[in-house]
Short mmCIF file of C-alpha atoms in Angstrom, two decimals:
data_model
loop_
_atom_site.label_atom_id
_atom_site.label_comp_id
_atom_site.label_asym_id
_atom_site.label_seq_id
_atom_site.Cartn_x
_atom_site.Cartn_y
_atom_site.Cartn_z
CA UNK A 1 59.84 58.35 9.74
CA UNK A 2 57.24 59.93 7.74
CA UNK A 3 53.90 60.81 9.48
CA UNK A 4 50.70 59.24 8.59
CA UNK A 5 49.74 62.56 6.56
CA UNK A 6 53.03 62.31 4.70
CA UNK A 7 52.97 58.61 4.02
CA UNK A 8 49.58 59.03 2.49
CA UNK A 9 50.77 62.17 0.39
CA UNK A 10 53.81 59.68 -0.99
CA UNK A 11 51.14 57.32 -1.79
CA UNK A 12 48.67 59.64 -3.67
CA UNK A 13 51.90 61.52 -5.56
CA UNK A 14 52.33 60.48 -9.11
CA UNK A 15 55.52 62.62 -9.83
CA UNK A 16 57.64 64.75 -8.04
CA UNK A 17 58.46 67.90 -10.04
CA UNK A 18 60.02 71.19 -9.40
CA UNK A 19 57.50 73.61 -10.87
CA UNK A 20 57.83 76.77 -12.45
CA UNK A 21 55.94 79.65 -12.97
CA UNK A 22 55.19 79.66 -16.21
CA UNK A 23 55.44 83.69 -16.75
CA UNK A 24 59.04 82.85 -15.95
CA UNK A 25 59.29 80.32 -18.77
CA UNK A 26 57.34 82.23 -21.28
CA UNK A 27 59.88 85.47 -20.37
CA UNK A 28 62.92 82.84 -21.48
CA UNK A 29 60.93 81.97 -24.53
CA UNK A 30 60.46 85.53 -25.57
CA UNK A 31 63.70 86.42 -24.46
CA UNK A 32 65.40 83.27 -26.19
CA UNK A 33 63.25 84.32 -29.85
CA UNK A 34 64.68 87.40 -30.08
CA UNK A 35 67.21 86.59 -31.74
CA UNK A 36 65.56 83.32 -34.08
CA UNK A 37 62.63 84.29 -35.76
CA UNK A 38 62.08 80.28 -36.58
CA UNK A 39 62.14 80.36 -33.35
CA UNK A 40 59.81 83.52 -32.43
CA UNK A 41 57.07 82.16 -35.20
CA UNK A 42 57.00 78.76 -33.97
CA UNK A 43 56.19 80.46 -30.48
CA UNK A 44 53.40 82.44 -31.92
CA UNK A 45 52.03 80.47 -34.29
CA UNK A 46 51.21 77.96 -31.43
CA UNK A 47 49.91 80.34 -29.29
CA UNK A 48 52.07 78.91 -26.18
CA UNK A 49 51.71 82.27 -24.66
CA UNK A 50 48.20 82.30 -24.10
CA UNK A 51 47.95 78.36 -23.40
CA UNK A 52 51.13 77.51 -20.83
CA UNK A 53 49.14 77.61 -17.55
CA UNK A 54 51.27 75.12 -15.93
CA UNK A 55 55.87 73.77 -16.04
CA UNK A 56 57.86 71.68 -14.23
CA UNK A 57 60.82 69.60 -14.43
CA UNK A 58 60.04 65.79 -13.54
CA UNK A 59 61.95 64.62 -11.00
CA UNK A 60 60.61 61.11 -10.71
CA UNK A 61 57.89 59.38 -11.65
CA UNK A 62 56.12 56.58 -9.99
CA UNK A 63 55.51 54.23 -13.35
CA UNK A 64 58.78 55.45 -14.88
CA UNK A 65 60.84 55.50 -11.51
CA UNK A 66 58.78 53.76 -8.70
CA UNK A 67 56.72 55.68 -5.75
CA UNK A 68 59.92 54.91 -3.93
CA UNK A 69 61.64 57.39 -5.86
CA UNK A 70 58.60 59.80 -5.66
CA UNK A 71 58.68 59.70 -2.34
CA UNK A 72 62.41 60.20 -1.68
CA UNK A 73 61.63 63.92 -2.66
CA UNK A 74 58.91 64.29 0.29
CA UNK A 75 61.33 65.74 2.45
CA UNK A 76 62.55 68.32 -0.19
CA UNK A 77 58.75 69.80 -0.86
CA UNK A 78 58.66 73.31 -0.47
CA UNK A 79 62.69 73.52 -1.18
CA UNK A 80 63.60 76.63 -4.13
CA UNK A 81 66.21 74.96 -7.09
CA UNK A 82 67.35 77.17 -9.88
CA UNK A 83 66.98 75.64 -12.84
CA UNK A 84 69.14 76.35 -15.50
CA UNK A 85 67.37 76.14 -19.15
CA UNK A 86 70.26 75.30 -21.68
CA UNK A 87 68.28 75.10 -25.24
CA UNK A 88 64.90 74.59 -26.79
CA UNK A 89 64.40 72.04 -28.67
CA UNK A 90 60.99 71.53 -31.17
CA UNK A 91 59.53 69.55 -33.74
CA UNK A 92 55.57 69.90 -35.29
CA UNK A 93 54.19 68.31 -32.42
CA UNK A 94 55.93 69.65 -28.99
CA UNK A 95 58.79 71.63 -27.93
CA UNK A 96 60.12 71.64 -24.54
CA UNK A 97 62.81 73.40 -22.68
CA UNK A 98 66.38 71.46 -21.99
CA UNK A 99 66.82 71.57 -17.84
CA UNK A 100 70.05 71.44 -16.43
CA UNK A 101 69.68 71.30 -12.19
CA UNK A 102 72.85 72.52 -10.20
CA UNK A 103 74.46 70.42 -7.45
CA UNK A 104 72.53 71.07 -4.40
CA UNK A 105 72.48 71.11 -0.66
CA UNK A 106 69.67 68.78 -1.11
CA UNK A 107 70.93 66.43 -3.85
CA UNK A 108 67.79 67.57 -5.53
CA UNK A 109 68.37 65.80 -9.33
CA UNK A 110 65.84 64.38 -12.11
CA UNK A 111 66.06 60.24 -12.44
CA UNK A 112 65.19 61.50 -15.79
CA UNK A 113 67.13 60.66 -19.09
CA UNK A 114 67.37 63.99 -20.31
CA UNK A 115 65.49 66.63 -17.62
CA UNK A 116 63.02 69.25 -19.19
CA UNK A 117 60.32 71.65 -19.34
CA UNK A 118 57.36 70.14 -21.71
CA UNK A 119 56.59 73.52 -23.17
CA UNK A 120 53.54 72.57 -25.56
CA UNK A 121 52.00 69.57 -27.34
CA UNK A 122 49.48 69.02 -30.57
CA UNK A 123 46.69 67.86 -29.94
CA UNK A 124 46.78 63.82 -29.55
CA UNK A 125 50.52 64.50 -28.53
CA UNK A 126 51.34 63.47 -25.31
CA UNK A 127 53.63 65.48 -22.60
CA UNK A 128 55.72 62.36 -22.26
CA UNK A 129 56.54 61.88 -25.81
CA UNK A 130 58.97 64.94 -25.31
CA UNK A 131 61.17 63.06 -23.62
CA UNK A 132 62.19 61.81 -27.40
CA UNK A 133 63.07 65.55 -28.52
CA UNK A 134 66.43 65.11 -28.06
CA UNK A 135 66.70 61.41 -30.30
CA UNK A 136 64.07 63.09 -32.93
CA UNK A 137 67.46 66.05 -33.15
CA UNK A 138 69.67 63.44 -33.76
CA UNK A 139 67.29 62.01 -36.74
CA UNK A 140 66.67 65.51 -38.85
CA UNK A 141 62.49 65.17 -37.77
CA UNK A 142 63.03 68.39 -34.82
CA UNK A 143 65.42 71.40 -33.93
CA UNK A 144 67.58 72.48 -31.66
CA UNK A 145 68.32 75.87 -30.32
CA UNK A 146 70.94 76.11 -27.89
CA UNK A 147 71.70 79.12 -25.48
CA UNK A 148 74.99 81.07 -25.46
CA UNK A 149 73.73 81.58 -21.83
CA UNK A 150 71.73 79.30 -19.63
CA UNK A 151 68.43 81.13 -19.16
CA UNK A 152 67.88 80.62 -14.81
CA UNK A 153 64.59 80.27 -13.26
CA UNK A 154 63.73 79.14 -9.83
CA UNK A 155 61.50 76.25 -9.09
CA UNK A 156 59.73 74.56 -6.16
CA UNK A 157 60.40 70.92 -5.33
CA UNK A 158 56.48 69.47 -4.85
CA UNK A 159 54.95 66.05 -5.22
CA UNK A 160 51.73 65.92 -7.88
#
């Protein structure tokens, strides 16, 4: 049973994430754009390397999922998941990173349709609206670049 700290935590959280540091993600990025210069001047002409402060990989989110499902991931705060980014996919107004997250000893997954890393978003863009990157593909209106190799980058499990 929770304590009354916890509880209160679960109550306050609006997502539960595993974060990332985001000098890992911008070394995939750089990494990943050597080798697609649409790629490498989408990166720079954004400036995502001097603005991506903060990444994470929603797990569950209380209006999307329920603080039941937030909280479920109170006992896994603190726990380390490699997270296994599979493509990058971008369009004029956001870009994000596709997240794949290993079985577990934890059974640490996303309730998330398709689980990612919002990279960047326009102004009047918001984070959320990447979760249509991969539909916007399917329709000719963004790209995809997919990785030969899954790019791997550990994460902490932590309630926001």
């Amino acid at each position: 049973m929770p304590t009354a700290v916890e509880s209160n935590t679960f109550h306050n959280a609006i997502y539960a994430a595993i974060c990332l540091p985001p000098k890992g993600v911008l070394d995939v990025l750089h990494k990943a754009s050597l080798l697609r210069k649409d790629m490498q001047l989408y990166i720079s002409n954004r400036g995502i390397d001097r603005s991506l402060q903060a990444c994470h990989v929603t797990l569950a989110h209380k209006v999307s999922h329920g603080l039941p499902a937030v909280a479920a991931f109170g006992s896994s705060q603190g726990v380390v998941v490699p997270i296994h980014l599979t493509a990058f996919l971008f369009s004029e107004k956001m870009c994000a990173l596709e997240a794949v997250i290993p079985a577990n000893e934890h059974n640490i997954a996303s309730q998330n349709e398709w689980p990612h890393v919002t990279v960047w978003t326009a102004q009047g863009t918001r984070p959320k609206e990447a979760n249509f990157l991969p539909q916007l593909v399917s329709e000719g209106r963004a790209s995809r670049v997919s990785f030969s190799v899954p790019f791997i980058v550990n994460g902490i499990v932590q309630l926001l």
